[in-house]
Coordinates of C-alpha atoms and ligand atoms in Angstrom, one line a residue:
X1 CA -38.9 -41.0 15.0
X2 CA -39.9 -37.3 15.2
X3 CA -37.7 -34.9 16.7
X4 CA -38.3 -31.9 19.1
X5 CA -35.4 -29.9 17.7
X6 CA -34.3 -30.7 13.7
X7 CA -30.9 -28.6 13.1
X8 CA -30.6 -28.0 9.1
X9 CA -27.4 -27.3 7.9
X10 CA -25.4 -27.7 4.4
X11 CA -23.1 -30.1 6.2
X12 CA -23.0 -32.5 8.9
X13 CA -20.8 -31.7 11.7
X14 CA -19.2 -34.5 11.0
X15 CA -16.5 -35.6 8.0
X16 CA -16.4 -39.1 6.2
X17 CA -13.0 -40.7 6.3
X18 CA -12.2 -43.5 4.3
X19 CA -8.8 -45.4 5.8
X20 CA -6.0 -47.4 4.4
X21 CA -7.7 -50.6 5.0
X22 CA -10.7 -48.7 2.8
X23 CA -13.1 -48.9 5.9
X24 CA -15.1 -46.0 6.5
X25 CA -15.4 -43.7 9.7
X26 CA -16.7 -40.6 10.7
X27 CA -14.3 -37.7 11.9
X28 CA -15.8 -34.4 13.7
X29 CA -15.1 -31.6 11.4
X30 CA -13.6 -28.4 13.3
X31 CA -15.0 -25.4 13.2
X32 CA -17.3 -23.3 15.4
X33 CA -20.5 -24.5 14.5
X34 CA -20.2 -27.9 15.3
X35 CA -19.2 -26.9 19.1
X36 CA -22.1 -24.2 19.2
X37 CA -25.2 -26.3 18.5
X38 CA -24.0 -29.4 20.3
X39 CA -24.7 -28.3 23.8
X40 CA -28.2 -27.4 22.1
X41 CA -28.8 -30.7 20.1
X42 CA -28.2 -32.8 23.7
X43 CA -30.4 -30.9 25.8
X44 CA -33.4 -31.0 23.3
X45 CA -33.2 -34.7 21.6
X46 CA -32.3 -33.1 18.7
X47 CA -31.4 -34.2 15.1
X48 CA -29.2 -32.7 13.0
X49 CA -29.4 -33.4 8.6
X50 CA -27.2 -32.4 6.9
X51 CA -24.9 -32.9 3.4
X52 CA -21.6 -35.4 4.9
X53 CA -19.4 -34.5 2.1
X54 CA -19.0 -36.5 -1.3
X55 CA -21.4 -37.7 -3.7
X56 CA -22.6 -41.1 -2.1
X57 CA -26.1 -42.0 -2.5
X58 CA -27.4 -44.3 -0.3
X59 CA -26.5 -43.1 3.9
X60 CA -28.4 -44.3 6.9
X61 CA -29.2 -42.2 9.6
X62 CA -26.5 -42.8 12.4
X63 CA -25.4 -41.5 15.9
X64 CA -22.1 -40.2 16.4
X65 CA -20.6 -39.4 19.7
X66 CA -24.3 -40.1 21.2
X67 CA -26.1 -37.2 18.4
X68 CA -28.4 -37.9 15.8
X69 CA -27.7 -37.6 12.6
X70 CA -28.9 -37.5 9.2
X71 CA -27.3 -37.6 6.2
X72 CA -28.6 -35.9 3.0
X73 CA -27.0 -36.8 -0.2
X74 CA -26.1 -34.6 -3.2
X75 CA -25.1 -35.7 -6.9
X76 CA -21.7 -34.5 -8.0
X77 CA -24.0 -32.2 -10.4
X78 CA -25.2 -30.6 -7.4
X79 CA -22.3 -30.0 -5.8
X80 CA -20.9 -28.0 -8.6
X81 CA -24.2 -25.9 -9.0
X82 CA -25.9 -25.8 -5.9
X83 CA -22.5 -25.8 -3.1
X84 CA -19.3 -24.5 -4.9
X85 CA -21.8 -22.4 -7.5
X86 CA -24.8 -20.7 -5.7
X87 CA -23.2 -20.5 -2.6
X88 CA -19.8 -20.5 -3.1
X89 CA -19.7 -18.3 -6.2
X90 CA -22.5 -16.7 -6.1
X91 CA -23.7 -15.8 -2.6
X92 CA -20.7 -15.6 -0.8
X93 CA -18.8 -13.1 -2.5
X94 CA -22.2 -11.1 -2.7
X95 CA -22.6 -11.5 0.9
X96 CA -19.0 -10.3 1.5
X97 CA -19.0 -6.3 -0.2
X98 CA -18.1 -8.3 -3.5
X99 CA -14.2 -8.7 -2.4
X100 CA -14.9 -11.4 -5.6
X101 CA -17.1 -10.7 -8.2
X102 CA -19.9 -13.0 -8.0
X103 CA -21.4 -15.0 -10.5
X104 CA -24.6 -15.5 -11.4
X105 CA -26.0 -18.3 -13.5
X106 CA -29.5 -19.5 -14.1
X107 CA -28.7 -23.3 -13.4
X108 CA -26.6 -22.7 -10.2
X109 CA -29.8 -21.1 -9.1
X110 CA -32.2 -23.8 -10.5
X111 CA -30.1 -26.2 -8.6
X112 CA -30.1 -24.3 -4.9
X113 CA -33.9 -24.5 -5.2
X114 CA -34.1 -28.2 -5.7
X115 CA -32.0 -28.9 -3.0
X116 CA -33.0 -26.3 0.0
X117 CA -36.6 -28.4 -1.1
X118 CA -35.2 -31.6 -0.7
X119 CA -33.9 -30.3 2.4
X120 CA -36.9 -29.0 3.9
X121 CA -39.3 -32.2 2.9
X122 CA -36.7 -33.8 5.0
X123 CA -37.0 -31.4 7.7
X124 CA -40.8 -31.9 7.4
X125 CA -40.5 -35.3 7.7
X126 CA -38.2 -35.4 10.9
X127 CA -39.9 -32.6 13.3
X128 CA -42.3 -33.8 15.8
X129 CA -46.0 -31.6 16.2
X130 CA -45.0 -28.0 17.1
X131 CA -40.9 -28.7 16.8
X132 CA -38.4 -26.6 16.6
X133 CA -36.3 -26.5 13.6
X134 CA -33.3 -24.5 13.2
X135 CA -32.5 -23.7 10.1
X136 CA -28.3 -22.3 9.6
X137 CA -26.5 -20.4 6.9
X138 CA -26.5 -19.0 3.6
X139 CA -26.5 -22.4 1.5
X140 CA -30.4 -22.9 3.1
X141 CA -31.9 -19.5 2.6
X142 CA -35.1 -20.8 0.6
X143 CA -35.3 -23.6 3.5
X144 CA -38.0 -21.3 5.8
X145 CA -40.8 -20.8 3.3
X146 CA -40.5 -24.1 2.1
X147 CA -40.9 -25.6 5.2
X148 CA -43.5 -23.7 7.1
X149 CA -45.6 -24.6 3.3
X150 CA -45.0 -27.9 4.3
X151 CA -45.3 -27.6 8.6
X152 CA -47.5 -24.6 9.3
X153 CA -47.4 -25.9 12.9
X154 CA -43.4 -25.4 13.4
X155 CA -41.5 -22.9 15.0
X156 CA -38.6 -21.8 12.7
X157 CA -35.6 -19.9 13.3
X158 CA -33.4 -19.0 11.1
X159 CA -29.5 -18.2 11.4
X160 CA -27.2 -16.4 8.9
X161 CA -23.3 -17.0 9.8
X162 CA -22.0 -14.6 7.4
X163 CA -22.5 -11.0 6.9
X164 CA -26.2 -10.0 5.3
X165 CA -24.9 -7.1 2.9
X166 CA -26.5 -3.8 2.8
X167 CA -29.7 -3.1 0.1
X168 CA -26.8 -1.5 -2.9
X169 CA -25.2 -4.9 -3.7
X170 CA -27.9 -7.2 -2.6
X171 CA -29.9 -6.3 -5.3
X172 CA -27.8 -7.4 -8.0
X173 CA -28.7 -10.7 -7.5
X174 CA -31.8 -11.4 -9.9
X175 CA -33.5 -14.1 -7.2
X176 CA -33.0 -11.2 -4.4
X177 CA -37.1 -11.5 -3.9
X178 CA -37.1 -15.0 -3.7
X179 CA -34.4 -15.0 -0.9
X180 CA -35.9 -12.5 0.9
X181 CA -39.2 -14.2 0.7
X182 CA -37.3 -17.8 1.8
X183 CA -36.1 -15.9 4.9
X184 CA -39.3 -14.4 5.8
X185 CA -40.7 -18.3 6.2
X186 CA -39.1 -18.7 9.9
X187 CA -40.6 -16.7 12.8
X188 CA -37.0 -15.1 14.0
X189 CA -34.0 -14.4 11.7
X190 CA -30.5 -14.3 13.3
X191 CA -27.5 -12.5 12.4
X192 CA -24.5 -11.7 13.5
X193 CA -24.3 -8.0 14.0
X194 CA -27.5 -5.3 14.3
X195 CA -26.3 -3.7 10.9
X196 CA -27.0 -6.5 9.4
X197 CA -30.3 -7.4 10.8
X198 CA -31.3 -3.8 9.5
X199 CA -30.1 -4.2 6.4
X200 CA -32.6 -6.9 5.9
X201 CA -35.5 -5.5 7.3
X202 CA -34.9 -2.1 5.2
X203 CA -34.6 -4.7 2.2
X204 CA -37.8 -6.5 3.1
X205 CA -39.7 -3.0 3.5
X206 CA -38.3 -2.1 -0.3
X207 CA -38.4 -5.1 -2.0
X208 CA -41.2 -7.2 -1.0
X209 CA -43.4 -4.2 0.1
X210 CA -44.1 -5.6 3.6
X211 CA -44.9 -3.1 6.6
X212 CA -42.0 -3.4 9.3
X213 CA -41.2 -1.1 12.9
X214 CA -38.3 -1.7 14.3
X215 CA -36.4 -5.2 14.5
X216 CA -40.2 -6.7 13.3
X217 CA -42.1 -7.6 9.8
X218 CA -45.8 -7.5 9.6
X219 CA -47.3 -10.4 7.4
X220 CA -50.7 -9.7 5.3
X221 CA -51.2 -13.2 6.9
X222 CA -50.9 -12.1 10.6
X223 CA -47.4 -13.6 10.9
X224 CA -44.8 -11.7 12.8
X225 CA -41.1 -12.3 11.8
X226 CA -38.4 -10.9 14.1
X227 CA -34.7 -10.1 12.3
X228 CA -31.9 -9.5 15.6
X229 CA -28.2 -9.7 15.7
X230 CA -27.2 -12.7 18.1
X231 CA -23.1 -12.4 18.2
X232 CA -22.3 -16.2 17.7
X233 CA -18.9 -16.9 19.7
X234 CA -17.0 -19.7 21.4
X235 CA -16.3 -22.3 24.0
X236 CA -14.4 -20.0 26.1
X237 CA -13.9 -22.2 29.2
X238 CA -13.3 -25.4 27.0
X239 CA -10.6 -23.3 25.1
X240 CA -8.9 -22.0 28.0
X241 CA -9.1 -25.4 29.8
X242 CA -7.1 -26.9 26.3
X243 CA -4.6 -24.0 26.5
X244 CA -4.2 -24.4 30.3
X245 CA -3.2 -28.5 29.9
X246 CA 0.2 -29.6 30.4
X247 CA 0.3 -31.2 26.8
X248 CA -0.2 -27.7 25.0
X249 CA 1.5 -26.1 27.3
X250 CA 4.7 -28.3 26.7
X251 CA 4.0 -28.4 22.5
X252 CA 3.9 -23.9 23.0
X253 CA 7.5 -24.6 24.2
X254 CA 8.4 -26.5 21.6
X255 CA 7.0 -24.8 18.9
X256 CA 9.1 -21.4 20.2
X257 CA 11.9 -23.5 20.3
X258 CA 11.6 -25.1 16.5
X259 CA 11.2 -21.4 15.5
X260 CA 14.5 -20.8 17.0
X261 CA 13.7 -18.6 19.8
X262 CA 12.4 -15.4 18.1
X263 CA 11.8 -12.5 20.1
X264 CA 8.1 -12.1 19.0
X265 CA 6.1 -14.6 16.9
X266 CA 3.1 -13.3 14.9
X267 CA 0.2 -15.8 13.8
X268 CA -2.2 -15.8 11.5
X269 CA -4.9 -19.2 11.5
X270 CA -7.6 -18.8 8.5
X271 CA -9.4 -20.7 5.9
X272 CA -7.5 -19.9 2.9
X273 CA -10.7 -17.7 1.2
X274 CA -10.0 -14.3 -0.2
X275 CA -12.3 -12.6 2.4
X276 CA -9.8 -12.6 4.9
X277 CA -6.5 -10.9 4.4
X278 CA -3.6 -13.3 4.3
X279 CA -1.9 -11.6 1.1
X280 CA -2.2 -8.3 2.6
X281 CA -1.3 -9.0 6.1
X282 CA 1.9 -10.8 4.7
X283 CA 2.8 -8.1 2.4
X284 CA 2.6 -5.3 5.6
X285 CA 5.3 -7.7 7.2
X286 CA 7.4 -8.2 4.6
X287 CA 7.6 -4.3 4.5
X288 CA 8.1 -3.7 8.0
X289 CA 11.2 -6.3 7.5
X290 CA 12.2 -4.7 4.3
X291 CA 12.2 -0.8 5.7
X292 CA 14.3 -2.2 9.2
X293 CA 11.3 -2.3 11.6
X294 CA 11.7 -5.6 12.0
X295 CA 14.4 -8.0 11.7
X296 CA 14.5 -12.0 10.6
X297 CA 14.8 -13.7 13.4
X298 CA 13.8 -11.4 16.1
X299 CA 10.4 -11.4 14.6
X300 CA 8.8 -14.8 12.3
X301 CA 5.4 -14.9 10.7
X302 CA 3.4 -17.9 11.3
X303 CA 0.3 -18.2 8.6
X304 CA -1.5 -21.2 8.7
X305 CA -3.8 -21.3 5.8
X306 CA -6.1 -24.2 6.4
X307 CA -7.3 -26.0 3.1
X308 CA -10.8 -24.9 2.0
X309 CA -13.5 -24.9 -1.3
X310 CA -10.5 -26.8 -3.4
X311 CA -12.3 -27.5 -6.5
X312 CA -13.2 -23.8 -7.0
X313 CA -10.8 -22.0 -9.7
X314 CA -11.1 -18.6 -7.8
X315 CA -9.4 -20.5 -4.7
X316 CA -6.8 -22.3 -6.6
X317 CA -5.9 -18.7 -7.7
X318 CA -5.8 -17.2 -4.3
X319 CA -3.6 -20.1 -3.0
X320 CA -1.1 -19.5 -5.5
X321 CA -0.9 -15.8 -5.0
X322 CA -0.5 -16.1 -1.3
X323 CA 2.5 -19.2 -2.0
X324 CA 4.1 -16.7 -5.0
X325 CA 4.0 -14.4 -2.0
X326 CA 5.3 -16.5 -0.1
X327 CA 8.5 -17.3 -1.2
X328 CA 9.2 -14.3 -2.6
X329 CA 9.0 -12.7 0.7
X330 CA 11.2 -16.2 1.9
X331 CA 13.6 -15.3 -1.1
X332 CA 14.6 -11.7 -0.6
X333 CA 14.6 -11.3 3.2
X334 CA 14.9 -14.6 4.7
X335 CA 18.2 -16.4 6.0
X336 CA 19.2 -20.0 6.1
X337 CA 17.4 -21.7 8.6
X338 CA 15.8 -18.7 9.4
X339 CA 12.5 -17.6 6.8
X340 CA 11.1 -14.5 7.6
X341 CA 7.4 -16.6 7.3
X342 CA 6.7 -20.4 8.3
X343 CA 4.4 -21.0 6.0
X344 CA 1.7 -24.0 6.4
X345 CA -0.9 -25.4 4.0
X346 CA -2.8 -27.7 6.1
X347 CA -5.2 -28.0 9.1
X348 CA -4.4 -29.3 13.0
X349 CA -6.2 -30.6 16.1
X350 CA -7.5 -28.5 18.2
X351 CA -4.9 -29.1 20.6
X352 CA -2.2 -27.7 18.0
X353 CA -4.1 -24.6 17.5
X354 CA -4.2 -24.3 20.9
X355 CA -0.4 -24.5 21.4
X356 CA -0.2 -22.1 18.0
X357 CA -2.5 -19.3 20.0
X358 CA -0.2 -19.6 23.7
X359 CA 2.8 -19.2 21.3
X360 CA 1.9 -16.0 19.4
X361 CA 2.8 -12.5 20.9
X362 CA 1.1 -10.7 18.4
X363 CA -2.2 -12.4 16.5
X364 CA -3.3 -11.1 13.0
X365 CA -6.9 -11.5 12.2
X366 CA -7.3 -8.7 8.5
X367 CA -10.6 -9.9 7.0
X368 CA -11.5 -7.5 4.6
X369 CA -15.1 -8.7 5.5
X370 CA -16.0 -11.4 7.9
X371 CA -19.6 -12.1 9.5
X372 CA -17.7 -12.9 13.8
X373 CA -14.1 -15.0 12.9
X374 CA -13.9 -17.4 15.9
X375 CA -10.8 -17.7 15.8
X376 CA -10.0 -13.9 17.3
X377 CA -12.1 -15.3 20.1
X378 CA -10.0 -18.5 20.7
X379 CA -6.9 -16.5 20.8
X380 CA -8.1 -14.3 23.7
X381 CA -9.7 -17.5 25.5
X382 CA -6.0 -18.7 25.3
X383 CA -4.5 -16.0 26.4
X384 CA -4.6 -17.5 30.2
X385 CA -1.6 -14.9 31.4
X386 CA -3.2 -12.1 30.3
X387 CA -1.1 -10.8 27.7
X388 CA -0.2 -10.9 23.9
X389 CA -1.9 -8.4 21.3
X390 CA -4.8 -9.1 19.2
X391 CA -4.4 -7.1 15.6
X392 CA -8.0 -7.0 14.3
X393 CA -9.6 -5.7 11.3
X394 CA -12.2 -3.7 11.7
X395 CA -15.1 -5.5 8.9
X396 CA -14.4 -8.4 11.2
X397 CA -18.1 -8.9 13.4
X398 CA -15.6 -9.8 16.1
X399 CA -14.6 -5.9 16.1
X400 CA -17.7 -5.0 17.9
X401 CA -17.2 -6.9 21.0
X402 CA -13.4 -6.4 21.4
X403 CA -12.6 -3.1 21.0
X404 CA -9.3 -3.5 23.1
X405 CA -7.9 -5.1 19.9
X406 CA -5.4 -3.3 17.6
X407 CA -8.3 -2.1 15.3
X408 CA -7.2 -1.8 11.4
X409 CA -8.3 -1.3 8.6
X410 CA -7.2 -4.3 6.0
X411 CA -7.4 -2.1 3.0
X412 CA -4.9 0.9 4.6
X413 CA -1.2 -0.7 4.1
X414 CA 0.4 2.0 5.9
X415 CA -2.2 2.1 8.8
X416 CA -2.0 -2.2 9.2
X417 CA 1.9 -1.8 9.2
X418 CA 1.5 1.0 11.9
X419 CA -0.7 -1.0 14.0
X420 CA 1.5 -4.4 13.6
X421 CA 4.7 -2.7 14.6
X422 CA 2.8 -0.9 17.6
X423 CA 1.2 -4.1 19.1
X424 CA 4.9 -5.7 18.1
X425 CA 6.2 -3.2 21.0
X426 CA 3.7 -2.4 22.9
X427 CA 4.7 -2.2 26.8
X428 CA 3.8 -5.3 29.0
X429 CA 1.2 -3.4 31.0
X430 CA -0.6 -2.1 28.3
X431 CA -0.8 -5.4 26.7
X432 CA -2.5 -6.9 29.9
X433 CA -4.9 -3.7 30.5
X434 CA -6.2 -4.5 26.9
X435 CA -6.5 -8.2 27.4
X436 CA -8.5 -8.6 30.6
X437 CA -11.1 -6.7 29.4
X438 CA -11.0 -8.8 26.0
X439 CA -11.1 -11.8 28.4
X440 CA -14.3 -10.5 30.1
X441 CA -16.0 -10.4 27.3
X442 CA -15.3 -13.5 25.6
X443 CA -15.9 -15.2 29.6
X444 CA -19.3 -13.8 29.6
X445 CA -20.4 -14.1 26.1
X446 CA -19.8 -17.1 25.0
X447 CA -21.4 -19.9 23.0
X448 CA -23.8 -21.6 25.7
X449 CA -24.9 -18.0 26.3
X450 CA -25.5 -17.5 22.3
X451 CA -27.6 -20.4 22.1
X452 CA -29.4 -20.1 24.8
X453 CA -30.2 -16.6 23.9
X454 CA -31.5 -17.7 20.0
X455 CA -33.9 -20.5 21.5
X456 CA -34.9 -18.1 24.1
X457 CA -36.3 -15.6 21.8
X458 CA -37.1 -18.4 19.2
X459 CA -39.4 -20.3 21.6
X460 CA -41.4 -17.2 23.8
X461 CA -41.8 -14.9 20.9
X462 CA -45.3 -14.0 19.6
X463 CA -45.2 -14.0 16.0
X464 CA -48.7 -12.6 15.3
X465 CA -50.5 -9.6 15.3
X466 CA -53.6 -8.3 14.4
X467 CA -52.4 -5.3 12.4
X468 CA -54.6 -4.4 9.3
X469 CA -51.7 -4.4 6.6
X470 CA -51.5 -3.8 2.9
X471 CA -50.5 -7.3 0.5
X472 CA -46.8 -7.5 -0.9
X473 CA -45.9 -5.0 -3.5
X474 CA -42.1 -4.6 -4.5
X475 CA -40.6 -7.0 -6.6
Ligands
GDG501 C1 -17.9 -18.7 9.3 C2 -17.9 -17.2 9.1 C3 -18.2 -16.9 11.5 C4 -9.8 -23.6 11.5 N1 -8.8 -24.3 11.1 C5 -8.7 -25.4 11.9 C6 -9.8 -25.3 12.8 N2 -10.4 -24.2 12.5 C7 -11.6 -23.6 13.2 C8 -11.2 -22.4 14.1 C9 -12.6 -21.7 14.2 C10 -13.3 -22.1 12.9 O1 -12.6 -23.2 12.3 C11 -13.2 -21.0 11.8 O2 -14.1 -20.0 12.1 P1 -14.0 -18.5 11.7 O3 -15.1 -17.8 12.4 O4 -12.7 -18.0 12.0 O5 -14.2 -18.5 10.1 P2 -15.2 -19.3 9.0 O6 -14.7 -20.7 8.8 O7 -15.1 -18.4 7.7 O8 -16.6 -19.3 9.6 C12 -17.4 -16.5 10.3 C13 -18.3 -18.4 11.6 O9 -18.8 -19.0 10.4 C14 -19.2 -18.9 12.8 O10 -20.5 -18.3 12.7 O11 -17.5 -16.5 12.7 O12 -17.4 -15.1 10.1 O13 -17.2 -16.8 7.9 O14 -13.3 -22.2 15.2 O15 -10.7 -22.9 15.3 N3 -10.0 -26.1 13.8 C15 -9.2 -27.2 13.9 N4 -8.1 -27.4 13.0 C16 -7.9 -26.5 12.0 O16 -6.9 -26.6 11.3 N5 -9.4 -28.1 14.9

């Protein structure tokens, strides 16, 4: 059947789960995405394909929960080159100022073209006469050209949930043309923040040669393409609906109470990826404890660092740093019965994180780079009396929109252990000044309104002009 909206992504929005009795099921996989371009799949009779995990060969296309879905396979050999080694070791410590030194390797790259083709014959084959196909992330980049090659007649949007780095460390990457060029096959490219957006038209201008003005590309071929931030955020009623029930509400109780009743309780909720901070935010606590600032017991460090990219060496690493950390920190200032950090290596319902974010007085989001981080945003949507304090790096995208955080930068230890200590006593009334107007934001900016706002553009754009414009130079 042909579809009026295909969604591609690297990964279904949904997980398989194989159970005791060896039956398989599906299980929605958390995250941000999948809550952001549901609303959007329903109201168009959309499909979404997509890679379900593992290396299985032969999958159906299936509904879940009443969405369509199909699922694209990949061969463990393609997993290693094209997921955990083009995108995973290559692009996305590229995309993220280098906090990792990418790699770069002629058959990772080999591999990411096969599959972002396989990908878009698929989307070919699934979008109706004029669809819509919406194209996410950076393990699809090459998906755009490919397709409109295939589907001249599509509209195609594009949208990049990471940071797009600036034109110095992009061009390290010996394929930088081709990307670029992959990109400049949709008619609208989304990215989080406007820096972004203009450090890919300033890259298409130098690289590929093409004449741009503004937020716009000019094609030899009479194509427009359009590159604009759209902030990506949450479900902000849905999360404060969660954190209002009288199930979290009862589990925030408990949680406090398991933790022994500390004065404040910091949090921290991530992946467990070296982009975002953990060692260093643990380390600027461990000091405050250590100099007297703080005291065990008064104060207790939650980190929950949620399993993520496993089979990657570079992670293994980082999780064993962080643990080493850890109990070290444990060892020298912690008590019995009373650690200085509750430490947790594993990933909850939503309903758990909602309880986690009610319970924290003081939440620590230090990305050293980080395209939005959603979870800032469900901590504020939580927050449904107003107060708590929000610590917030500043190379977070989320920085942009709320500036009433505790703004830090991850790299300054003396600054982040300023900033901790001063959200740690700020005054009641400051905290709630600072939080209603995080609130408003995150109320009137939310996911629906992101969505909306991409397809808006995406569908009543005109992506042609009649500009007399010079073919592609650069390289
Ligand atoms: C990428 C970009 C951008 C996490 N653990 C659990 C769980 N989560 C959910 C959170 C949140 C999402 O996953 C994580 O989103 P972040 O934005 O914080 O970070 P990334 O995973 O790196 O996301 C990022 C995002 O894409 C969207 O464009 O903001 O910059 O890096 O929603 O709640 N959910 C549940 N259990 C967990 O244990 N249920």
């Amino acid at each position: 059947m042909a579809h009026d909206l295909v969604i591609v992504a690297n990964r279904l929005p949904v997980d398989r789960v194989t159970g005791k009795d060896g039956k398989t099921t599906w299980r929605r996989s958390p995250g941000g995405l999948v809550s952001a371009i549901e609303p959007v799949m329903r109201a168009h009779d959309g499909v979404w394909m997509g890679w379900p995990g593992g290396t299985e060969q032969r999958l159906r296309p299936f509904k879940d929960d009443g969405l369509s879905l199909v699922p694209m396979s990949m061969s463990a050999e393609e997993v290693e080159e094209h997921y955990e080694g083009f995108s995973n070791g290559t692009l996305w410590p590229l995309y993220h100022d280098v906090v990792a030194k990418p790699e770069f390797h002629r058959e990772w790259w080999d591999s990411y073209v096969k599959v972002n083709q396989r990908f878009a014959e698929k989307a070919a084959d699934l979008a109706a006469k004029g669809a819509t196909v919406w194209v996410h992330d950076y393990q699809m980049q090459l998906v755009p050209k490919m397709l409109r090659e295939l589907r001249p007649d599509l509209r195609i949007g594009f949208y990049l949930h990471i940071p797009f780095p600036p034109a110095e460390l992009f061009q390290q990457l010996p394929w930088r043309r081709q990307i670029l060029e992959g990109l400049l096959g949709a008619d609208l490219v989304g990215f989080q923040l406007p820096g972004a957006a203009q450090n890919f038209i300033r890259l298409v201008r130098q690289r590929v040669g093409h004449k741009t003005h503004r937020d716009t590309v000019y094609l030899p071929d009479g194509r427009t393409v359009r590159a604009a931030a759209f902030p990506i955020s949450i479900d902000a009623a849905g999360f404060e609906e969660l954190a209002r029930s009288e199930a979290v509400t009862e589990r925030a109780a408990a949680i406090r109470d398991a933790l022994g009743n500390p004065t404040k309780i910091f949090l921290g909720i991530d992946r467990l990826d070296y982009t975002k901070g953990i060692h260093a935010r643990l380390r600027a606590f461990g000091e405050l404890i250590h100099d007297g600032d703080l005291s065990v017991g008064d104060a207790v460090f939650v980190q929950v660092a949620v399993p993520s990219r496993e089979r990657v060496e570079h992670y293994r690493n980082l999780r064993d740093d962080i643990e080493l950390l850890v109990g070290r920190l444990n060892g020298d200032l912690g008590r019995i019965g009373t650690p200085a950090i509750s430490y947790l290596h594993t990933s909850y319902p939503r309903e758990e994180m909602a309880a986690l974010y009610r319970v924290a007085d003081v939440m620590v989001v230090t990305p050293y780079r980080d395209g939005m981080n959603l979870v800032a945003k469900e901590y504020v949507a939580c927050r449904i009396h107003d107060d708590g304090a929000l610590v917030l790096s500043e190379f977070a995208g989320a920085a942009d929109e709320l500036r009433q955080a505790w703004l830090v930068n991850p790299y300054d230890m003396n600054g982040m252990k300023a900033a901790l200590l001063d959200a740690y006593r700020a005054e009641p009334k400051e905290l709630t000044k600072r939080m209603k107007a995080m609130r408003k934001q995150i109320a009137q900016h939310d996911v629906k309104a992101w969505a909306d706002s991409f397809m808006t553009s995406l569908e009543n754009d005109d992506n042609e002009h009649t500009k007399s414009v010079r073919p592609a130079t650069g390289g």
